[in-house]
């Protein structure tokens, strides 16, 4: 099976100009370019895991696929676009001919139009016009989404950790290391240098990167300087780590729900022969992808700084580059045909990574589970400074449905 985590596609800039206060209409929504990016990613996954590996069925099978997104428009839409590429139009089943030819009334619904002009049923044999395949995407509201947003609202301690990190010597030192780029950035965009630090440059870069993907005109001194753009993207990425994943406690705490869930998903697949799940998909943010990359020991703010300063110890691996729109991390659960042992391989943007001990692309599943057990914190809620919450429950489990049915009966009795 595969577990796929990806960032959303390009979004509409938060400002039409370089302003941290003047918000543009529909800012933050998935842009047309972002839609195409994720559709293309879906096509790539179709080629690798449907056409070549033949892991996933060519037609959508509800027992094979589970998709979850953060409760944000751009991530939900990104998931929809990826699925449109993974299961392209006209790849699904068609309505039986007997219904189309002899029982068309079954396709109607009870609704009376106000006007006299009727709406004609489509002639398509597919359920939806042009053969679009409808696939569910599950969402957990932000205050409860520990798995994908473990660094956010679900962890109140972040409100204390983040300001502390901004006062640290590391924060100040890294700002100084990038001072030449900050000076050039301020001059190009006519910004007050005294107001620029790691945090404010991040906010400006967030706008500029989105404007680039929107095709908006930027100063030639910036667009023609590829090295400056790249360095500032690294600076942008460092701010994410230094804010959210700086201390050993932060690093372990924030990714704990994700790693625990990942181990559970992989273990369920191995232990339950009836488990048909083959594709577990997660649509989230660059902050989520970075959270998991550092949880896999593939990156950290320390190694990013060391790589930039050319002080990274020899033999140490570091994913140094920026986590751009559509960045994706795939955990492949595999089985050795000879020994029947289970192991995992990890791809980041399609390239296999050296995991576990940073010397091999293969990691025994039991070893991986042991490493996770030693890295995660024992109680996420306590570490985050909040009361213990109940574990997530399916919105429509049988027990919840029963409770809802009883409530409906009681309410109906009162209404009667």
mmCIF file of C-alpha atoms in Angstrom:
data_model
loop_
_atom_site.group_PDB
_atom_site.id
_atom_site.type_symbol
_atom_site.label_atom_id
_atom_site.label_comp_id
_atom_site.label_asym_id
_atom_site.label_seq_id
_atom_site.Cartn_x
_atom_site.Cartn_y
_atom_site.Cartn_z
ATOM 1 C CA UNK A 1 0.000 0.000 0.000
ATOM 2 C CA UNK A 2 1.009 3.644 -0.161
ATOM 3 C CA UNK A 3 0.484 6.505 2.279
ATOM 4 C CA UNK A 4 0.707 9.815 0.430
ATOM 5 C CA UNK A 5 1.004 13.249 2.052
ATOM 6 C CA UNK A 6 1.071 16.302 -0.188
ATOM 7 C CA UNK A 7 0.988 20.052 0.023
ATOM 8 C CA UNK A 8 -1.792 21.947 -1.738
ATOM 9 C CA UNK A 9 -1.204 23.594 -5.093
ATOM 10 C CA UNK A 10 -0.468 27.251 -5.795
ATOM 11 C CA UNK A 11 -2.882 29.640 -4.130
ATOM 12 C CA UNK A 12 -4.255 33.071 -4.931
ATOM 13 C CA UNK A 13 -1.905 35.712 -3.424
ATOM 14 C CA UNK A 14 -3.051 37.304 -0.198
ATOM 15 C CA UNK A 15 -2.346 40.729 -1.669
ATOM 16 C CA UNK A 16 -2.306 42.202 -5.186
ATOM 17 C CA UNK A 17 0.616 44.328 -4.071
ATOM 18 C CA UNK A 18 3.333 43.721 -1.516
ATOM 19 C CA UNK A 19 1.195 44.488 1.521
ATOM 20 C CA UNK A 20 0.776 42.577 4.754
ATOM 21 C CA UNK A 21 -2.530 44.313 5.499
ATOM 22 C CA UNK A 22 -4.397 44.880 2.202
ATOM 23 C CA UNK A 23 -6.034 41.529 1.434
ATOM 24 C CA UNK A 24 -6.923 40.602 -2.140
ATOM 25 C CA UNK A 25 -10.288 39.017 -3.025
ATOM 26 C CA UNK A 26 -10.315 35.225 -2.573
ATOM 27 C CA UNK A 27 -6.822 35.283 -1.106
ATOM 28 C CA UNK A 28 -5.552 31.865 -0.112
ATOM 29 C CA UNK A 29 -7.914 29.954 -2.390
ATOM 30 C CA UNK A 30 -6.499 27.360 -4.782
ATOM 31 C CA UNK A 31 -5.579 29.091 -8.041
ATOM 32 C CA UNK A 32 -6.038 27.770 -11.571
ATOM 33 C CA UNK A 33 -2.326 26.962 -11.675
ATOM 34 C CA UNK A 34 -2.666 25.143 -8.356
ATOM 35 C CA UNK A 35 -5.530 23.070 -9.734
ATOM 36 C CA UNK A 36 -3.433 22.030 -12.733
ATOM 37 C CA UNK A 37 -0.448 21.177 -10.504
ATOM 38 C CA UNK A 38 -2.412 18.722 -8.398
ATOM 39 C CA UNK A 39 -4.220 17.266 -11.411
ATOM 40 C CA UNK A 40 -0.787 16.582 -12.921
ATOM 41 C CA UNK A 41 0.426 15.016 -9.676
ATOM 42 C CA UNK A 42 -2.593 12.718 -9.846
ATOM 43 C CA UNK A 43 -1.623 11.758 -13.409
ATOM 44 C CA UNK A 44 1.922 10.961 -12.258
ATOM 45 C CA UNK A 45 0.617 8.764 -9.454
ATOM 46 C CA UNK A 46 -1.701 7.064 -11.951
ATOM 47 C CA UNK A 47 1.325 6.229 -14.124
ATOM 48 C CA UNK A 48 3.422 4.900 -11.219
ATOM 49 C CA UNK A 49 0.864 3.093 -9.072
ATOM 50 C CA UNK A 50 -1.959 2.162 -11.476
ATOM 51 C CA UNK A 51 -0.380 1.670 -14.896
ATOM 52 C CA UNK A 52 3.125 0.471 -13.943
ATOM 53 C CA UNK A 53 3.007 -1.029 -10.434
ATOM 54 C CA UNK A 54 -0.639 -2.077 -10.785
ATOM 55 C CA UNK A 55 -1.095 -1.472 -7.061
ATOM 56 C CA UNK A 56 -4.330 0.502 -7.355
ATOM 57 C CA UNK A 57 -7.241 -0.539 -9.515
ATOM 58 C CA UNK A 58 -7.773 1.339 -12.770
ATOM 59 C CA UNK A 59 -11.334 2.052 -11.624
ATOM 60 C CA UNK A 60 -12.054 3.731 -8.317
ATOM 61 C CA UNK A 61 -12.768 1.171 -5.595
ATOM 62 C CA UNK A 62 -14.068 2.629 -2.276
ATOM 63 C CA UNK A 63 -12.414 -0.191 -0.326
ATOM 64 C CA UNK A 64 -8.985 0.728 -1.728
ATOM 65 C CA UNK A 65 -8.854 4.491 -1.247
ATOM 66 C CA UNK A 66 -9.117 6.760 1.778
ATOM 67 C CA UNK A 67 -8.552 10.504 1.378
ATOM 68 C CA UNK A 68 -8.361 13.069 4.150
ATOM 69 C CA UNK A 69 -7.765 16.805 3.993
ATOM 70 C CA UNK A 70 -7.366 19.653 6.420
ATOM 71 C CA UNK A 71 -10.494 21.779 6.726
ATOM 72 C CA UNK A 72 -9.259 24.427 4.282
ATOM 73 C CA UNK A 73 -10.669 25.146 0.831
ATOM 74 C CA UNK A 74 -7.338 24.960 -1.004
ATOM 75 C CA UNK A 75 -6.414 21.569 0.464
ATOM 76 C CA UNK A 76 -9.859 20.070 -0.158
ATOM 77 C CA UNK A 77 -9.816 21.340 -3.740
ATOM 78 C CA UNK A 78 -6.249 20.067 -4.185
ATOM 79 C CA UNK A 79 -7.432 16.609 -3.174
ATOM 80 C CA UNK A 80 -10.272 16.816 -5.695
ATOM 81 C CA UNK A 81 -7.855 17.811 -8.456
ATOM 82 C CA UNK A 82 -5.390 15.038 -7.630
ATOM 83 C CA UNK A 83 -8.189 12.484 -7.709
ATOM 84 C CA UNK A 84 -9.315 13.787 -11.102
ATOM 85 C CA UNK A 85 -5.837 12.967 -12.394
ATOM 86 C CA UNK A 86 -5.553 9.669 -10.549
ATOM 87 C CA UNK A 87 -8.962 8.476 -11.783
ATOM 88 C CA UNK A 88 -9.539 10.397 -15.015
ATOM 89 C CA UNK A 89 -12.903 11.093 -16.583
ATOM 90 C CA UNK A 90 -14.628 8.050 -18.108
ATOM 91 C CA UNK A 91 -12.532 5.596 -16.100
ATOM 92 C CA UNK A 92 -15.449 4.615 -13.870
ATOM 93 C CA UNK A 93 -18.490 2.407 -14.322
ATOM 94 C CA UNK A 94 -21.488 3.280 -16.485
ATOM 95 C CA UNK A 95 -25.185 3.125 -15.644
ATOM 96 C CA UNK A 96 -26.657 -0.233 -16.773
ATOM 97 C CA UNK A 97 -28.311 -0.181 -20.196
ATOM 98 C CA UNK A 98 -31.516 -1.633 -18.779
ATOM 99 C CA UNK A 99 -31.994 1.458 -16.617
ATOM 100 C CA UNK A 100 -31.010 3.866 -19.404
ATOM 101 C CA UNK A 101 -33.308 2.216 -21.927
ATOM 102 C CA UNK A 102 -36.220 0.840 -19.929
ATOM 103 C CA UNK A 103 -36.263 2.376 -16.457
ATOM 104 C CA UNK A 104 -35.270 6.020 -16.962
ATOM 105 C CA UNK A 105 -37.692 7.123 -14.257
ATOM 106 C CA UNK A 106 -35.250 5.696 -11.695
ATOM 107 C CA UNK A 107 -32.829 8.499 -12.628
ATOM 108 C CA UNK A 108 -35.296 11.218 -11.651
ATOM 109 C CA UNK A 109 -35.656 12.839 -8.233
ATOM 110 C CA UNK A 110 -38.680 14.459 -6.618
ATOM 111 C CA UNK A 111 -38.538 18.164 -7.402
ATOM 112 C CA UNK A 112 -41.058 20.542 -8.944
ATOM 113 C CA UNK A 113 -39.688 23.421 -10.990
ATOM 114 C CA UNK A 114 -41.226 26.861 -10.601
ATOM 115 C CA UNK A 115 -41.130 27.403 -14.348
ATOM 116 C CA UNK A 116 -42.520 25.344 -17.217
ATOM 117 C CA UNK A 117 -39.205 24.620 -18.983
ATOM 118 C CA UNK A 118 -38.027 21.109 -18.177
ATOM 119 C CA UNK A 119 -34.441 20.031 -17.491
ATOM 120 C CA UNK A 120 -33.457 17.167 -19.771
ATOM 121 C CA UNK A 121 -31.481 14.257 -18.372
ATOM 122 C CA UNK A 122 -27.949 14.027 -19.816
ATOM 123 C CA UNK A 123 -27.422 11.409 -22.519
ATOM 124 C CA UNK A 124 -24.131 10.302 -20.970
ATOM 125 C CA UNK A 125 -23.920 6.668 -19.877
ATOM 126 C CA UNK A 126 -21.676 7.755 -17.020
ATOM 127 C CA UNK A 127 -23.396 8.829 -13.790
ATOM 128 C CA UNK A 128 -22.032 12.380 -14.071
ATOM 129 C CA UNK A 129 -21.584 14.379 -17.265
ATOM 130 C CA UNK A 130 -18.277 13.788 -19.093
ATOM 131 C CA UNK A 131 -17.588 10.756 -16.928
ATOM 132 C CA UNK A 132 -16.380 12.675 -13.876
ATOM 133 C CA UNK A 133 -15.680 10.269 -11.002
ATOM 134 C CA UNK A 134 -16.990 11.408 -7.620
ATOM 135 C CA UNK A 135 -14.741 10.311 -4.705
ATOM 136 C CA UNK A 136 -15.200 11.191 -0.997
ATOM 137 C CA UNK A 137 -12.731 13.395 0.871
ATOM 138 C CA UNK A 138 -12.831 13.268 4.661
ATOM 139 C CA UNK A 139 -12.285 16.366 6.787
ATOM 140 C CA UNK A 140 -11.742 16.935 10.508
ATOM 141 C CA UNK A 141 -12.347 20.466 11.770
ATOM 142 C CA UNK A 142 -9.184 22.381 12.547
ATOM 143 C CA UNK A 143 -9.372 22.429 16.392
ATOM 144 C CA UNK A 144 -9.459 18.586 16.391
ATOM 145 C CA UNK A 145 -7.061 17.817 13.549
ATOM 146 C CA UNK A 146 -4.058 16.528 15.473
ATOM 147 C CA UNK A 147 -2.797 14.268 12.693
ATOM 148 C CA UNK A 148 -2.270 16.944 10.030
ATOM 149 C CA UNK A 149 -2.144 20.077 12.215
ATOM 150 C CA UNK A 150 -0.384 18.806 15.323
ATOM 151 C CA UNK A 151 1.570 22.062 15.478
ATOM 152 C CA UNK A 152 -1.542 24.252 15.440
ATOM 153 C CA UNK A 153 -4.750 24.813 17.373
ATOM 154 C CA UNK A 154 -4.652 21.325 18.882
ATOM 155 C CA UNK A 155 -1.483 22.261 20.801
ATOM 156 C CA UNK A 156 -1.985 25.397 22.949
ATOM 157 C CA UNK A 157 1.660 25.265 24.101
ATOM 158 C CA UNK A 158 2.610 26.527 20.638
ATOM 159 C CA UNK A 159 1.396 29.952 21.749
ATOM 160 C CA UNK A 160 4.258 29.886 24.255
ATOM 161 C CA UNK A 161 6.868 27.997 22.251
ATOM 162 C CA UNK A 162 6.677 30.182 19.149
ATOM 163 C CA UNK A 163 7.416 33.557 20.831
ATOM 164 C CA UNK A 164 10.216 31.932 22.837
ATOM 165 C CA UNK A 165 11.799 30.659 19.644
ATOM 166 C CA UNK A 166 11.731 34.133 18.091
ATOM 167 C CA UNK A 167 13.777 35.453 21.012
ATOM 168 C CA UNK A 168 16.401 32.716 20.739
ATOM 169 C CA UNK A 169 20.031 33.211 19.745
ATOM 170 C CA UNK A 170 19.514 30.784 16.853
ATOM 171 C CA UNK A 171 16.748 32.959 15.407
ATOM 172 C CA UNK A 172 18.941 36.075 15.599
ATOM 173 C CA UNK A 173 22.044 34.314 14.258
ATOM 174 C CA UNK A 174 20.285 32.889 11.198
ATOM 175 C CA UNK A 175 18.759 36.276 10.435
ATOM 176 C CA UNK A 176 22.289 37.711 10.439
ATOM 177 C CA UNK A 177 23.582 34.928 8.187
ATOM 178 C CA UNK A 178 21.009 35.905 5.569
ATOM 179 C CA UNK A 179 21.509 39.648 6.048
ATOM 180 C CA UNK A 180 23.062 40.213 2.580
ATOM 181 C CA UNK A 181 19.981 38.674 0.944
ATOM 182 C CA UNK A 182 17.660 40.651 3.228
ATOM 183 C CA UNK A 183 19.449 43.887 2.302
ATOM 184 C CA UNK A 184 19.129 43.143 -1.411
ATOM 185 C CA UNK A 185 15.483 42.120 -0.928
ATOM 186 C CA UNK A 186 14.703 45.400 0.888
ATOM 187 C CA UNK A 187 16.326 47.470 -1.852
ATOM 188 C CA UNK A 188 14.533 45.688 -4.720
ATOM 189 C CA UNK A 189 11.080 45.939 -3.132
ATOM 190 C CA UNK A 190 11.643 49.338 -1.473
ATOM 191 C CA UNK A 191 11.066 48.034 2.047
ATOM 192 C CA UNK A 192 12.252 49.509 5.340
ATOM 193 C CA UNK A 193 15.256 47.372 6.296
ATOM 194 C CA UNK A 194 14.689 48.043 10.000
ATOM 195 C CA UNK A 195 11.356 46.188 9.844
ATOM 196 C CA UNK A 196 12.753 43.049 8.227
ATOM 197 C CA UNK A 197 13.656 39.932 10.134
ATOM 198 C CA UNK A 198 13.038 36.210 9.752
ATOM 199 C CA UNK A 199 9.325 36.594 10.497
ATOM 200 C CA UNK A 200 8.508 39.593 8.297
ATOM 201 C CA UNK A 201 10.579 38.378 5.326
ATOM 202 C CA UNK A 202 8.639 35.094 5.561
ATOM 203 C CA UNK A 203 5.343 36.992 5.344
ATOM 204 C CA UNK A 204 6.503 39.006 2.334
ATOM 205 C CA UNK A 205 7.887 35.904 0.606
ATOM 206 C CA UNK A 206 4.568 34.150 1.145
ATOM 207 C CA UNK A 207 2.949 36.860 -1.000
ATOM 208 C CA UNK A 208 5.726 37.014 -3.590
ATOM 209 C CA UNK A 209 5.852 33.252 -4.196
ATOM 210 C CA UNK A 210 2.090 33.159 -4.734
ATOM 211 C CA UNK A 211 2.346 36.172 -7.076
ATOM 212 C CA UNK A 212 4.985 34.375 -9.150
ATOM 213 C CA UNK A 213 2.658 31.417 -9.669
ATOM 214 C CA UNK A 214 -0.125 33.835 -10.572
ATOM 215 C CA UNK A 215 2.009 35.335 -13.335
ATOM 216 C CA UNK A 216 2.067 38.747 -11.707
ATOM 217 C CA UNK A 217 4.797 41.232 -12.661
ATOM 218 C CA UNK A 218 7.668 41.438 -10.176
ATOM 219 C CA UNK A 219 10.816 43.614 -10.304
ATOM 220 C CA UNK A 220 13.358 42.433 -12.889
ATOM 221 C CA UNK A 221 16.153 42.582 -10.295
ATOM 222 C CA UNK A 222 14.301 39.871 -8.406
ATOM 223 C CA UNK A 223 13.055 37.656 -11.239
ATOM 224 C CA UNK A 224 16.480 37.668 -12.942
ATOM 225 C CA UNK A 225 18.317 36.692 -9.752
ATOM 226 C CA UNK A 226 17.656 32.951 -9.378
ATOM 227 C CA UNK A 227 20.130 32.586 -6.515
ATOM 228 C CA UNK A 228 18.463 35.322 -4.473
ATOM 229 C CA UNK A 229 15.056 33.715 -5.011
ATOM 230 C CA UNK A 230 16.368 30.321 -3.937
ATOM 231 C CA UNK A 231 18.162 31.669 -0.866
ATOM 232 C CA UNK A 232 15.053 33.524 0.263
ATOM 233 C CA UNK A 233 12.961 30.368 -0.177
ATOM 234 C CA UNK A 234 15.429 28.590 2.103
ATOM 235 C CA UNK A 235 15.076 31.456 4.573
ATOM 236 C CA UNK A 236 11.286 31.087 4.262
ATOM 237 C CA UNK A 237 11.535 27.354 5.012
ATOM 238 C CA UNK A 238 13.844 27.952 7.974
ATOM 239 C CA UNK A 239 11.250 30.201 9.575
ATOM 240 C CA UNK A 240 8.726 27.309 9.531
ATOM 241 C CA UNK A 241 11.160 25.028 11.332
ATOM 242 C CA UNK A 242 12.419 27.638 13.771
ATOM 243 C CA UNK A 243 8.863 28.559 14.743
ATOM 244 C CA UNK A 244 7.213 25.152 14.852
ATOM 245 C CA UNK A 245 9.937 22.495 15.082
ATOM 246 C CA UNK A 246 12.855 24.119 16.839
ATOM 247 C CA UNK A 247 13.346 22.393 20.182
ATOM 248 C CA UNK A 248 13.609 18.612 20.682
ATOM 249 C CA UNK A 249 10.279 18.717 22.542
ATOM 250 C CA UNK A 250 8.554 20.577 19.698
ATOM 251 C CA UNK A 251 9.972 18.235 17.100
ATOM 252 C CA UNK A 252 8.700 15.161 18.887
ATOM 253 C CA UNK A 253 5.383 16.515 20.117
ATOM 254 C CA UNK A 254 4.020 18.049 16.915
ATOM 255 C CA UNK A 255 4.537 14.945 14.765
ATOM 256 C CA UNK A 256 3.425 12.410 17.390
ATOM 257 C CA UNK A 257 -0.226 12.087 16.228
ATOM 258 C CA UNK A 258 0.844 11.746 12.595
ATOM 259 C CA UNK A 259 3.468 9.079 13.267
ATOM 260 C CA UNK A 260 1.188 7.134 15.606
ATOM 261 C CA UNK A 261 -1.532 7.190 12.959
ATOM 262 C CA UNK A 262 0.919 6.131 10.249
ATOM 263 C CA UNK A 263 2.108 3.158 12.314
ATOM 264 C CA UNK A 264 -1.515 2.198 12.973
ATOM 265 C CA UNK A 265 -2.422 2.344 9.275
ATOM 266 C CA UNK A 266 0.589 0.250 8.271
ATOM 267 C CA UNK A 267 0.082 -2.250 11.100
ATOM 268 C CA UNK A 268 -3.615 -2.694 10.262
ATOM 269 C CA UNK A 269 -2.728 -3.428 6.662
ATOM 270 C CA UNK A 270 -0.188 -6.096 7.664
ATOM 271 C CA UNK A 271 -2.216 -7.755 10.416
ATOM 272 C CA UNK A 272 -5.652 -7.820 8.807
ATOM 273 C CA UNK A 273 -5.946 -10.005 5.677
ATOM 274 C CA UNK A 274 -9.396 -8.539 4.988
ATOM 275 C CA UNK A 275 -8.024 -4.993 4.831
ATOM 276 C CA UNK A 276 -8.253 -3.974 1.157
ATOM 277 C CA UNK A 277 -6.939 -0.426 1.682
ATOM 278 C CA UNK A 278 -4.115 0.324 -0.773
ATOM 279 C CA UNK A 279 -4.042 4.111 -1.011
ATOM 280 C CA UNK A 280 -4.175 6.366 2.067
ATOM 281 C CA UNK A 281 -4.012 10.013 0.958
ATOM 282 C CA UNK A 282 -3.561 13.193 2.986
ATOM 283 C CA UNK A 283 -3.880 16.756 1.658
ATOM 284 C CA UNK A 284 -2.300 19.440 3.822
ATOM 285 C CA UNK A 285 0.258 22.266 3.947
ATOM 286 C CA UNK A 286 3.988 22.949 3.684
ATOM 287 C CA UNK A 287 4.056 23.126 7.470
ATOM 288 C CA UNK A 288 2.626 19.590 7.604
ATOM 289 C CA UNK A 289 5.094 18.228 5.055
ATOM 290 C CA UNK A 290 7.986 19.828 6.968
ATOM 291 C CA UNK A 291 6.634 18.391 10.207
ATOM 292 C CA UNK A 292 6.777 14.882 8.765
ATOM 293 C CA UNK A 293 10.127 15.358 6.992
ATOM 294 C CA UNK A 294 11.752 16.279 10.290
ATOM 295 C CA UNK A 295 9.915 13.420 12.007
ATOM 296 C CA UNK A 296 11.519 11.062 9.474
ATOM 297 C CA UNK A 297 14.927 12.622 10.197
ATOM 298 C CA UNK A 298 15.145 13.872 6.614
ATOM 299 C CA UNK A 299 15.493 17.540 7.517
ATOM 300 C CA UNK A 300 15.782 19.993 10.418
ATOM 301 C CA UNK A 301 16.524 23.652 10.868
ATOM 302 C CA UNK A 302 20.007 22.698 12.082
ATOM 303 C CA UNK A 303 20.932 20.761 8.957
ATOM 304 C CA UNK A 304 19.383 23.384 6.655
ATOM 305 C CA UNK A 305 21.532 26.065 8.266
ATOM 306 C CA UNK A 306 24.603 23.823 8.146
ATOM 307 C CA UNK A 307 24.038 23.089 4.463
ATOM 308 C CA UNK A 308 23.636 26.785 3.698
ATOM 309 C CA UNK A 309 26.767 27.649 5.686
ATOM 310 C CA UNK A 310 28.641 24.646 4.183
ATOM 311 C CA UNK A 311 29.272 23.141 7.607
ATOM 312 C CA UNK A 312 27.116 19.997 7.285
ATOM 313 C CA UNK A 313 29.105 16.997 8.593
ATOM 314 C CA UNK A 314 30.255 14.663 5.849
ATOM 315 C CA UNK A 315 27.948 11.698 5.342
ATOM 316 C CA UNK A 316 24.930 13.498 6.827
ATOM 317 C CA UNK A 317 21.828 13.760 4.665
ATOM 318 C CA UNK A 318 19.634 16.857 4.725
ATOM 319 C CA UNK A 319 16.616 17.745 2.628
ATOM 320 C CA UNK A 320 17.670 21.327 2.179
ATOM 321 C CA UNK A 321 15.382 22.619 -0.549
ATOM 322 C CA UNK A 322 12.138 24.574 -0.180
ATOM 323 C CA UNK A 323 8.819 22.729 0.254
ATOM 324 C CA UNK A 324 7.059 24.094 -2.793
ATOM 325 C CA UNK A 325 3.421 23.834 -3.883
ATOM 326 C CA UNK A 326 2.476 20.215 -4.510
ATOM 327 C CA UNK A 327 5.432 18.833 -2.521
ATOM 328 C CA UNK A 328 4.670 15.209 -1.721
ATOM 329 C CA UNK A 329 5.938 12.434 0.500
ATOM 330 C CA UNK A 330 4.962 8.808 -0.145
ATOM 331 C CA UNK A 331 5.476 5.906 2.251
ATOM 332 C CA UNK A 332 5.435 2.611 0.368
ATOM 333 C CA UNK A 333 4.629 -0.507 2.383
ATOM 334 C CA UNK A 334 6.295 -3.455 0.669
ATOM 335 C CA UNK A 335 6.864 -7.161 1.301
ATOM 336 C CA UNK A 336 9.936 -9.191 0.390
ATOM 337 C CA UNK A 337 8.828 -12.077 -1.810
ATOM 338 C CA UNK A 338 11.473 -14.457 -0.438
ATOM 339 C CA UNK A 339 11.346 -13.807 3.307
ATOM 340 C CA UNK A 340 7.818 -12.313 3.462
ATOM 341 C CA UNK A 341 9.248 -9.597 5.722
ATOM 342 C CA UNK A 342 7.548 -6.218 5.591
ATOM 343 C CA UNK A 343 9.491 -3.037 5.003
ATOM 344 C CA UNK A 344 8.930 0.544 3.929
ATOM 345 C CA UNK A 345 10.475 2.872 1.392
ATOM 346 C CA UNK A 346 9.941 6.631 1.353
ATOM 347 C CA UNK A 347 9.749 8.886 -1.698
ATOM 348 C CA UNK A 348 9.943 12.660 -1.491
ATOM 349 C CA UNK A 349 8.849 14.348 -4.712
ATOM 350 C CA UNK A 350 9.357 11.005 -6.446
ATOM 351 C CA UNK A 351 12.905 10.342 -5.222
ATOM 352 C CA UNK A 352 13.610 7.533 -2.773
ATOM 353 C CA UNK A 353 15.129 8.728 0.498
ATOM 354 C CA UNK A 354 17.620 7.138 2.861
ATOM 355 C CA UNK A 355 15.607 6.470 5.999
ATOM 356 C CA UNK A 356 16.010 5.034 9.507
ATOM 357 C CA UNK A 357 19.802 5.104 9.690
ATOM 358 C CA UNK A 358 20.252 7.422 6.679
ATOM 359 C CA UNK A 359 22.270 4.735 4.877
ATOM 360 C CA UNK A 360 19.552 2.639 3.242
ATOM 361 C CA UNK A 361 16.401 3.230 1.212
ATOM 362 C CA UNK A 362 14.869 0.181 2.897
ATOM 363 C CA UNK A 363 13.657 0.087 6.474
ATOM 364 C CA UNK A 364 12.236 -2.996 8.154
ATOM 365 C CA UNK A 365 8.705 -2.213 9.321
ATOM 366 C CA UNK A 366 9.358 -3.457 12.863
ATOM 367 C CA UNK A 367 12.505 -1.341 13.059
ATOM 368 C CA UNK A 368 10.566 1.670 11.839
ATOM 369 C CA UNK A 369 7.885 1.100 14.475
ATOM 370 C CA UNK A 370 10.554 0.819 17.181
ATOM 371 C CA UNK A 371 12.151 4.070 16.080
ATOM 372 C CA UNK A 372 8.787 5.844 16.085
ATOM 373 C CA UNK A 373 8.011 4.517 19.580
ATOM 374 C CA UNK A 374 11.276 6.001 20.875
ATOM 375 C CA UNK A 375 10.767 9.348 19.139
ATOM 376 C CA UNK A 376 7.138 10.250 19.850
ATOM 377 C CA UNK A 377 5.947 11.676 23.170
ATOM 378 C CA UNK A 378 3.808 9.402 25.374
ATOM 379 C CA UNK A 379 0.897 11.818 25.729
ATOM 380 C CA UNK A 380 0.403 14.507 23.119
ATOM 381 C CA UNK A 381 -2.386 16.330 24.987
ATOM 382 C CA UNK A 382 -0.407 16.652 28.203
ATOM 383 C CA UNK A 383 2.687 17.868 26.354
ATOM 384 C CA UNK A 384 0.550 20.428 24.573
ATOM 385 C CA UNK A 385 -0.875 21.729 27.825
ATOM 386 C CA UNK A 386 -4.496 20.836 27.300
ATOM 387 C CA UNK A 387 -7.022 18.492 28.782
ATOM 388 C CA UNK A 388 -7.060 14.972 27.442
ATOM 389 C CA UNK A 389 -9.421 14.792 24.505
ATOM 390 C CA UNK A 390 -11.301 11.828 23.183
ATOM 391 C CA UNK A 391 -9.832 10.062 20.195
ATOM 392 C CA UNK A 392 -11.325 10.945 16.846
ATOM 393 C CA UNK A 393 -14.459 8.983 16.052
ATOM 394 C CA UNK A 394 -15.994 8.399 12.617
ATOM 395 C CA UNK A 395 -18.756 10.914 12.025
ATOM 396 C CA UNK A 396 -21.112 8.188 10.840
ATOM 397 C CA UNK A 397 -20.158 5.129 12.879
ATOM 398 C CA UNK A 398 -22.936 2.696 13.722
ATOM 399 C CA UNK A 399 -22.985 3.814 17.367
ATOM 400 C CA UNK A 400 -23.233 7.466 16.416
ATOM 401 C CA UNK A 401 -25.968 6.660 13.918
ATOM 402 C CA UNK A 402 -27.917 4.829 16.629
ATOM 403 C CA UNK A 403 -27.633 7.803 18.987
ATOM 404 C CA UNK A 404 -28.727 10.113 16.196
ATOM 405 C CA UNK A 405 -31.710 7.871 15.380
ATOM 406 C CA UNK A 406 -32.819 7.831 19.025
ATOM 407 C CA UNK A 407 -32.529 11.632 19.138
ATOM 408 C CA UNK A 408 -34.618 11.943 15.982
ATOM 409 C CA UNK A 409 -37.342 9.734 17.484
ATOM 410 C CA UNK A 410 -37.431 11.814 20.688
ATOM 411 C CA UNK A 411 -37.540 15.110 18.778
ATOM 412 C CA UNK A 412 -40.239 13.746 16.466
ATOM 413 C CA UNK A 413 -42.346 12.737 19.448
ATOM 414 C CA UNK A 414 -42.218 16.290 20.773
ATOM 415 C CA UNK A 415 -43.031 17.683 17.338
ATOM 416 C CA UNK A 416 -46.049 15.427 17.036
#
